[in-house]
PDB file of C-alpha atoms in Angstrom:
ATOM      1  CA  UNK A1192     153.344 116.212  99.446  1.00 50.00           C
ATOM      2  CA  UNK A1193     150.239 114.133  98.971  1.00 52.00           C
ATOM      3  CA  UNK A1194     148.224 117.259  98.372  1.00 54.00           C
ATOM      4  CA  UNK A1195     150.789 118.912  95.945  1.00 43.00           C
ATOM      5  CA  UNK A1196     150.527 115.559  93.843  1.00 43.00           C
ATOM      6  CA  UNK A1197     146.830 115.673  93.838  1.00 45.00           C
ATOM      7  CA  UNK A1198     147.188 119.768  93.176  1.00 44.00           C
ATOM      8  CA  UNK A1199     148.881 118.933  90.082  1.00 40.00           C
ATOM      9  CA  UNK A1200     147.005 115.954  88.976  1.00 43.00           C
ATOM     10  CA  UNK A1201     143.330 117.929  89.437  1.00 44.00           C
ATOM     11  CA  UNK A1202     144.988 120.844  87.747  1.00 40.00           C
ATOM     12  CA  UNK A1203     145.934 118.780  84.884  1.00 36.00           C
ATOM     13  CA  UNK A1204     142.264 117.858  84.627  1.00 38.00           C
ATOM     14  CA  UNK A1205     140.928 121.368  85.245  1.00 39.00           C
ATOM     15  CA  UNK A1206     138.680 120.765  82.405  1.00 35.00           C
ATOM     16  CA  UNK A1207     136.838 119.587  85.556  1.00 35.00           C
ATOM     17  CA  UNK A1208     133.066 120.232  86.356  1.00 36.00           C
ATOM     18  CA  UNK A1209     133.223 123.943  85.806  1.00 33.00           C
ATOM     19  CA  UNK A1210     129.492 124.209  86.649  1.00 32.00           C
ATOM     20  CA  UNK A1211     125.983 121.820  86.232  1.00 33.00           C
ATOM     21  CA  UNK A1212     125.826 123.176  82.878  1.00 33.00           C
ATOM     22  CA  UNK A1213     128.949 121.668  81.187  1.00 33.00           C
ATOM     23  CA  UNK A1214     128.223 118.400  82.393  1.00 35.00           C
ATOM     24  CA  UNK A1215     128.912 115.449  80.005  1.00 33.00           C
ATOM     25  CA  UNK A1216     125.233 113.838  79.120  1.00 32.00           C
ATOM     26  CA  UNK A1217     125.123 109.988  78.525  1.00 31.00           C
ATOM     27  CA  UNK A1218     122.411 108.603  75.852  1.00 32.00           C
ATOM     28  CA  UNK A1219     121.629 105.418  77.462  1.00 35.00           C
ATOM     29  CA  UNK A1220     118.296 104.512  78.652  1.00 37.00           C
ATOM     30  CA  UNK A1221     117.401 102.357  81.639  1.00 41.00           C
ATOM     31  CA  UNK A1222     114.489 100.341  81.691  1.00 41.00           C
ATOM     32  CA  UNK A1223     115.151  99.006  85.288  1.00 58.00           C
ATOM     33  CA  UNK A1224     115.765 101.835  87.163  1.00 67.00           C
ATOM     34  CA  UNK A1225     115.965 101.312  90.893  1.00 79.00           C
ATOM     35  CA  UNK A1226     116.243 104.495  92.647  1.00 89.00           C
ATOM     36  CA  UNK A1227     115.247 102.844  96.337  1.00 92.00           C
ATOM     37  CA  UNK A1228     118.905 101.260  95.629  1.00 93.00           C
ATOM     38  CA  UNK A1229     120.786 104.013  93.765  1.00 95.00           C
ATOM     39  CA  UNK A1230     119.699 106.281  97.114  1.00 95.00           C
ATOM     40  CA  UNK A1231     121.304 103.486  99.101  1.00 96.00           C
ATOM     41  CA  UNK A1232     124.414 103.387  97.705  1.00 96.00           C
ATOM     42  CA  UNK A1233     124.662 107.129  97.329  1.00 97.00           C
ATOM     43  CA  UNK A1234     123.674 107.377 101.069  1.00 97.00           C
ATOM     44  CA  UNK A1235     125.664 104.789 102.383  1.00 97.00           C
ATOM     45  CA  UNK A1236     128.985 106.258 100.734  1.00 98.00           C
ATOM     46  CA  UNK A1237     128.055 109.680 101.626  1.00 97.00           C
ATOM     47  CA  UNK A1238     127.729 109.271 104.990  1.00 97.00           C
ATOM     48  CA  UNK A1239     130.664 107.256 105.442  1.00 98.00           C
ATOM     49  CA  UNK A1240     132.442 110.207 104.402  1.00 98.00           C
ATOM     50  CA  UNK A1241     130.271 112.726 106.422  1.00 97.00           C
ATOM     51  CA  UNK A1242     130.828 110.486 109.771  1.00 97.00           C
ATOM     52  CA  UNK A1243     134.652 109.814 108.700  1.00 98.00           C
ATOM     53  CA  UNK A1244     135.427 113.532 108.769  1.00 97.00           C
ATOM     54  CA  UNK A1245     133.260 114.397 111.722  1.00 97.00           C
ATOM     55  CA  UNK A1246     130.697 116.914 109.539  1.00 95.00           C
ATOM     56  CA  UNK A1247     128.417 118.168 111.997  1.00 89.00           C
ATOM     57  CA  UNK A1248     126.335 119.474 109.744  1.00 88.00           C
ATOM     58  CA  UNK A1249     123.031 117.417 108.445  1.00 93.00           C
ATOM     59  CA  UNK A1250     123.652 116.846 104.919  1.00 95.00           C
ATOM     60  CA  UNK A1251     120.834 115.236 102.509  1.00 96.00           C
ATOM     61  CA  UNK A1252     121.613 112.912  99.847  1.00 96.00           C
ATOM     62  CA  UNK A1253     119.285 112.238  97.142  1.00 95.00           C
ATOM     63  CA  UNK A1254     119.371 110.751  93.475  1.00 95.00           C
ATOM     64  CA  UNK A1255     117.589 111.859  90.422  1.00 93.00           C
ATOM     65  CA  UNK A1256     115.994 109.549  87.614  1.00 93.00           C
ATOM     66  CA  UNK A1257     118.165 112.285  85.266  1.00 93.00           C
ATOM     67  CA  UNK A1258     120.246 110.452  81.846  1.00 93.00           C
ATOM     68  CA  UNK A1259     122.893 113.650  82.188  1.00 92.00           C
ATOM     69  CA  UNK A1260     126.388 112.683  84.133  1.00 93.00           C
ATOM     70  CA  UNK A1261     126.268 114.985  86.688  1.00 92.00           C
ATOM     71  CA  UNK A1262     125.880 115.988  90.004  1.00 94.00           C
ATOM     72  CA  UNK A1263     125.490 119.359  92.325  1.00 92.00           C
ATOM     73  CA  UNK A1264     125.003 120.609  95.625  1.00 91.00           C
ATOM     74  CA  UNK A1265     122.525 123.315  97.121  1.00 88.00           C
ATOM     75  CA  UNK A1266     122.545 125.867  99.603  1.00 86.00           C
ATOM     76  CA  UNK A1267     119.941 123.495 101.308  1.00 90.00           C
ATOM     77  CA  UNK A1268     122.731 121.176 102.421  1.00 93.00           C
ATOM     78  CA  UNK A1269     121.552 118.694  99.722  1.00 94.00           C
ATOM     79  CA  UNK A1270     123.962 116.761  97.098  1.00 96.00           C
ATOM     80  CA  UNK A1271     122.009 115.683  94.474  1.00 95.00           C
ATOM     81  CA  UNK A1272     123.636 112.611  91.915  1.00 96.00           C
ATOM     82  CA  UNK A1273     122.027 111.678  89.085  1.00 95.00           C
ATOM     83  CA  UNK A1274     121.415 108.473  87.324  1.00 95.00           C
ATOM     84  CA  UNK A1275     123.650 108.872  84.267  1.00 94.00           C
ATOM     85  CA  UNK A1276     126.074 109.662  86.689  1.00 95.00           C
ATOM     86  CA  UNK A1277     125.456 106.477  88.856  1.00 95.00           C
ATOM     87  CA  UNK A1278     125.975 104.602  85.604  1.00 93.00           C
ATOM     88  CA  UNK A1279     128.859 106.375  84.768  1.00 92.00           C
ATOM     89  CA  UNK A1280     131.678 105.519  87.489  1.00 95.00           C
ATOM     90  CA  UNK A1281     132.943 102.260  87.750  1.00 94.00           C
ATOM     91  CA  UNK A1282     133.130 101.845  91.082  1.00 97.00           C
ATOM     92  CA  UNK A1283     132.681 103.399  94.913  1.00 97.00           C
ATOM     93  CA  UNK A1284     135.909 105.277  95.132  1.00 98.00           C
ATOM     94  CA  UNK A1285     134.846 106.981  91.942  1.00 97.00           C
ATOM     95  CA  UNK A1286     131.261 107.792  93.186  1.00 98.00           C
ATOM     96  CA  UNK A1287     132.721 108.806  96.617  1.00 98.00           C
ATOM     97  CA  UNK A1288     134.866 111.568  94.555  1.00 97.00           C
ATOM     98  CA  UNK A1289     132.100 113.098  93.258  1.00 97.00           C
ATOM     99  CA  UNK A1290     130.053 113.094  96.283  1.00 98.00           C
ATOM    100  CA  UNK A1291     133.205 114.096  98.093  1.00 97.00           C
ATOM    101  CA  UNK A1292     133.894 117.656  95.606  1.00 96.00           C
ATOM    102  CA  UNK A1293     130.037 118.173  96.153  1.00 95.00           C
ATOM    103  CA  UNK A1294     130.229 118.149  99.945  1.00 97.00           C
ATOM    104  CA  UNK A1295     133.305 120.705  99.356  1.00 95.00           C
ATOM    105  CA  UNK A1296     130.903 123.187  97.946  1.00 93.00           C
ATOM    106  CA  UNK A1297     128.674 122.605 101.007  1.00 94.00           C
ATOM    107  CA  UNK A1298     131.704 122.893 103.778  1.00 94.00           C
ATOM    108  CA  UNK A1299     133.384 125.779 101.586  1.00 89.00           C
ATOM    109  CA  UNK A1300     130.345 128.030 101.666  1.00 86.00           C
ATOM    110  CA  UNK A1301     130.206 127.779  97.964  1.00 77.00           C
ATOM    111  CA  UNK A1302     126.684 127.349  97.677  1.00 69.00           C
ATOM    112  CA  UNK A1303     125.680 130.174  99.775  1.00 58.00           C
ATOM    113  CA  UNK A1304     128.132 132.521  98.236  1.00 63.00           C
ATOM    114  CA  UNK A1305     127.122 131.765  95.251  1.00 61.00           C
ATOM    115  CA  UNK A1306     123.522 132.402  95.894  1.00 56.00           C
ATOM    116  CA  UNK A1307     124.374 135.385  97.006  1.00 55.00           C
ATOM    117  CA  UNK A1308     126.642 136.679  94.234  1.00 58.00           C
ATOM    118  CA  UNK A1309     124.183 135.626  91.830  1.00 59.00           C
ATOM    119  CA  UNK A1310     121.244 137.612  93.276  1.00 62.00           C
ATOM    120  CA  UNK A1311     123.659 140.350  93.627  1.00 59.00           C
ATOM    121  CA  UNK A1312     125.002 140.102  89.922  1.00 61.00           C
ATOM    122  CA  UNK A1313     120.930 139.653  88.458  1.00 63.00           C
ATOM    123  CA  UNK A1314     120.109 142.769  90.344  1.00 69.00           C
ATOM    124  CA  UNK A1315     122.665 144.984  88.889  1.00 68.00           C
ATOM    125  CA  UNK A1316     122.358 143.176  85.609  1.00 66.00           C
ATOM    126  CA  UNK A1317     118.434 144.044  85.301  1.00 66.00           C
ATOM    127  CA  UNK A1318     119.254 147.893  86.476  1.00 70.00           C
ATOM    128  CA  UNK A1319     121.870 148.026  83.548  1.00 69.00           C
ATOM    129  CA  UNK A1320     119.855 146.624  81.478  1.00 69.00           C
ATOM    130  CA  UNK A1321     116.804 149.091  81.904  1.00 73.00           C
ATOM    131  CA  UNK A1322     119.187 151.945  81.995  1.00 77.00           C
ATOM    132  CA  UNK A1323     121.215 151.246  78.888  1.00 76.00           C
ATOM    133  CA  UNK A1324     118.840 149.216  76.974  1.00 73.00           C
ATOM    134  CA  UNK A1325     121.508 146.334  76.315  1.00 70.00           C
ATOM    135  CA  UNK A1326     120.641 143.182  77.669  1.00 67.00           C
ATOM    136  CA  UNK A1327     123.338 141.252  76.158  1.00 65.00           C
ATOM    137  CA  UNK A1328     125.815 143.596  77.592  1.00 61.00           C
ATOM    138  CA  UNK A1329     124.403 142.851  81.124  1.00 59.00           C
ATOM    139  CA  UNK A1330     124.219 138.995  80.247  1.00 64.00           C
ATOM    140  CA  UNK A1331     127.860 138.790  79.428  1.00 64.00           C
ATOM    141  CA  UNK A1332     128.492 140.527  82.682  1.00 62.00           C
ATOM    142  CA  UNK A1333     126.917 138.175  84.658  1.00 58.00           C
ATOM    143  CA  UNK A1334     128.879 135.151  83.123  1.00 63.00           C
ATOM    144  CA  UNK A1335     132.208 136.688  83.521  1.00 59.00           C
ATOM    145  CA  UNK A1336     131.306 137.872  87.235  1.00 57.00           C
ATOM    146  CA  UNK A1337     130.121 134.066  88.093  1.00 54.00           C
ATOM    147  CA  UNK A1338     132.807 132.508  85.866  1.00 53.00           C
ATOM    148  CA  UNK A1339     135.872 133.463  87.799  1.00 49.00           C
ATOM    149  CA  UNK A1340     134.616 132.409  90.852  1.00 54.00           C
ATOM    150  CA  UNK A1341     133.441 129.202  89.690  1.00 78.00           C
ATOM    151  CA  UNK A1342     136.573 127.998  88.519  1.00 81.00           C
ATOM    152  CA  UNK A1343     138.007 128.924  91.668  1.00 86.00           C
ATOM    153  CA  UNK A1344     135.436 127.273  93.692  1.00 88.00           C
ATOM    154  CA  UNK A1345     135.516 124.226  91.474  1.00 89.00           C
ATOM    155  CA  UNK A1346     139.390 123.961  92.238  1.00 92.00           C
ATOM    156  CA  UNK A1347     138.530 124.341  96.178  1.00 93.00           C
ATOM    157  CA  UNK A1348     135.904 121.796  96.029  1.00 94.00           C
ATOM    158  CA  UNK A1349     138.547 119.233  94.151  1.00 94.00           C
ATOM    159  CA  UNK A1350     141.097 119.659  96.837  1.00 96.00           C
ATOM    160  CA  UNK A1351     138.570 119.289 100.100  1.00 96.00           C
ATOM    161  CA  UNK A1352     136.850 116.645  98.143  1.00 97.00           C
ATOM    162  CA  UNK A1353     140.211 114.665  97.871  1.00 97.00           C
ATOM    163  CA  UNK A1354     140.644 115.567 101.599  1.00 97.00           C
ATOM    164  CA  UNK A1355     137.242 113.881 102.867  1.00 98.00           C
ATOM    165  CA  UNK A1356     137.055 110.709 100.850  1.00 98.00           C
ATOM    166  CA  UNK A1357     140.547 109.967 101.736  1.00 98.00           C
ATOM    167  CA  UNK A1358     139.694 110.153 105.611  1.00 98.00           C
ATOM    168  CA  UNK A1359     136.774 108.424 104.777  1.00 98.00           C
ATOM    169  CA  UNK A1360     139.027 105.448 103.155  1.00 98.00           C
ATOM    170  CA  UNK A1361     138.503 105.664  99.572  1.00 98.00           C
ATOM    171  CA  UNK A1362     140.988 105.862  97.132  1.00 97.00           C
ATOM    172  CA  UNK A1363     141.738 109.374  96.020  1.00 96.00           C
ATOM    173  CA  UNK A1364     143.147 108.622  92.669  1.00 95.00           C
ATOM    174  CA  UNK A1365     139.779 107.784  91.613  1.00 96.00           C
ATOM    175  CA  UNK A1366     138.513 111.280  91.563  1.00 93.00           C
ATOM    176  CA  UNK A1367     141.226 111.775  88.755  1.00 91.00           C
ATOM    177  CA  UNK A1368     139.992 109.171  87.379  1.00 91.00           C
ATOM    178  CA  UNK A1369     136.763 109.783  87.161  1.00 92.00           C
ATOM    179  CA  UNK A1370     137.382 113.578  86.217  1.00 87.00           C
ATOM    180  CA  UNK A1371     139.424 112.469  83.584  1.00 88.00           C
ATOM    181  CA  UNK A1372     136.477 110.047  81.950  1.00 88.00           C
ATOM    182  CA  UNK A1373     133.981 113.331  82.617  1.00 83.00           C
ATOM    183  CA  UNK A1374     136.630 115.391  80.375  1.00 82.00           C
ATOM    184  CA  UNK A1375     136.791 112.585  77.782  1.00 79.00           C
ATOM    185  CA  UNK A1376     140.053 111.104  78.903  1.00 69.00           C
ATOM    186  CA  UNK A1377     139.108 107.386  79.558  1.00 60.00           C
ATOM    187  CA  UNK A1378     142.320 107.028  81.546  1.00 56.00           C
ATOM    188  CA  UNK A1379     141.855 104.829  84.926  1.00 54.00           C
ATOM    189  CA  UNK A1380     144.112 105.072  87.496  1.00 53.00           C
TER     190      UNK A1380
END
């Protein structure tokens, strides 16, 4: 029942992080950025989630001094959290929601699948552009091929993230709260 409620709630905020390119940008500038403290905070939360869920993979957590409100996971099993996001979240539960979402991408194989898909689509798009001379159509084809997969993967990462953060003792409602904020709906739950 809990999964159904979270699924419905997450569907209502389906404007969630479709990909890194759609992330919100913050205009705040910080003169006292402490990357060591930020990295410690991200590592503490990330490692708590990994340990509580018995994740046997080595995951590396990193912070970046970027103003964007963003985080991402990559094929090297690294989770990057930007300074802008760290300034944006209001508590550790919200940060745990974002980190859990990114871990969901790693655990569900989205990063690896996206890398393979992008390589294949790029080869096909380049070949199509050479044969037809139409680079615009090839580019549109690339976007269409990857966007549907991205939405499905984002939703799957959200559901996995809720499970991960709950098992680690974080409030899963915080994921809904942070996703609402990122979408521009400032509803704290």
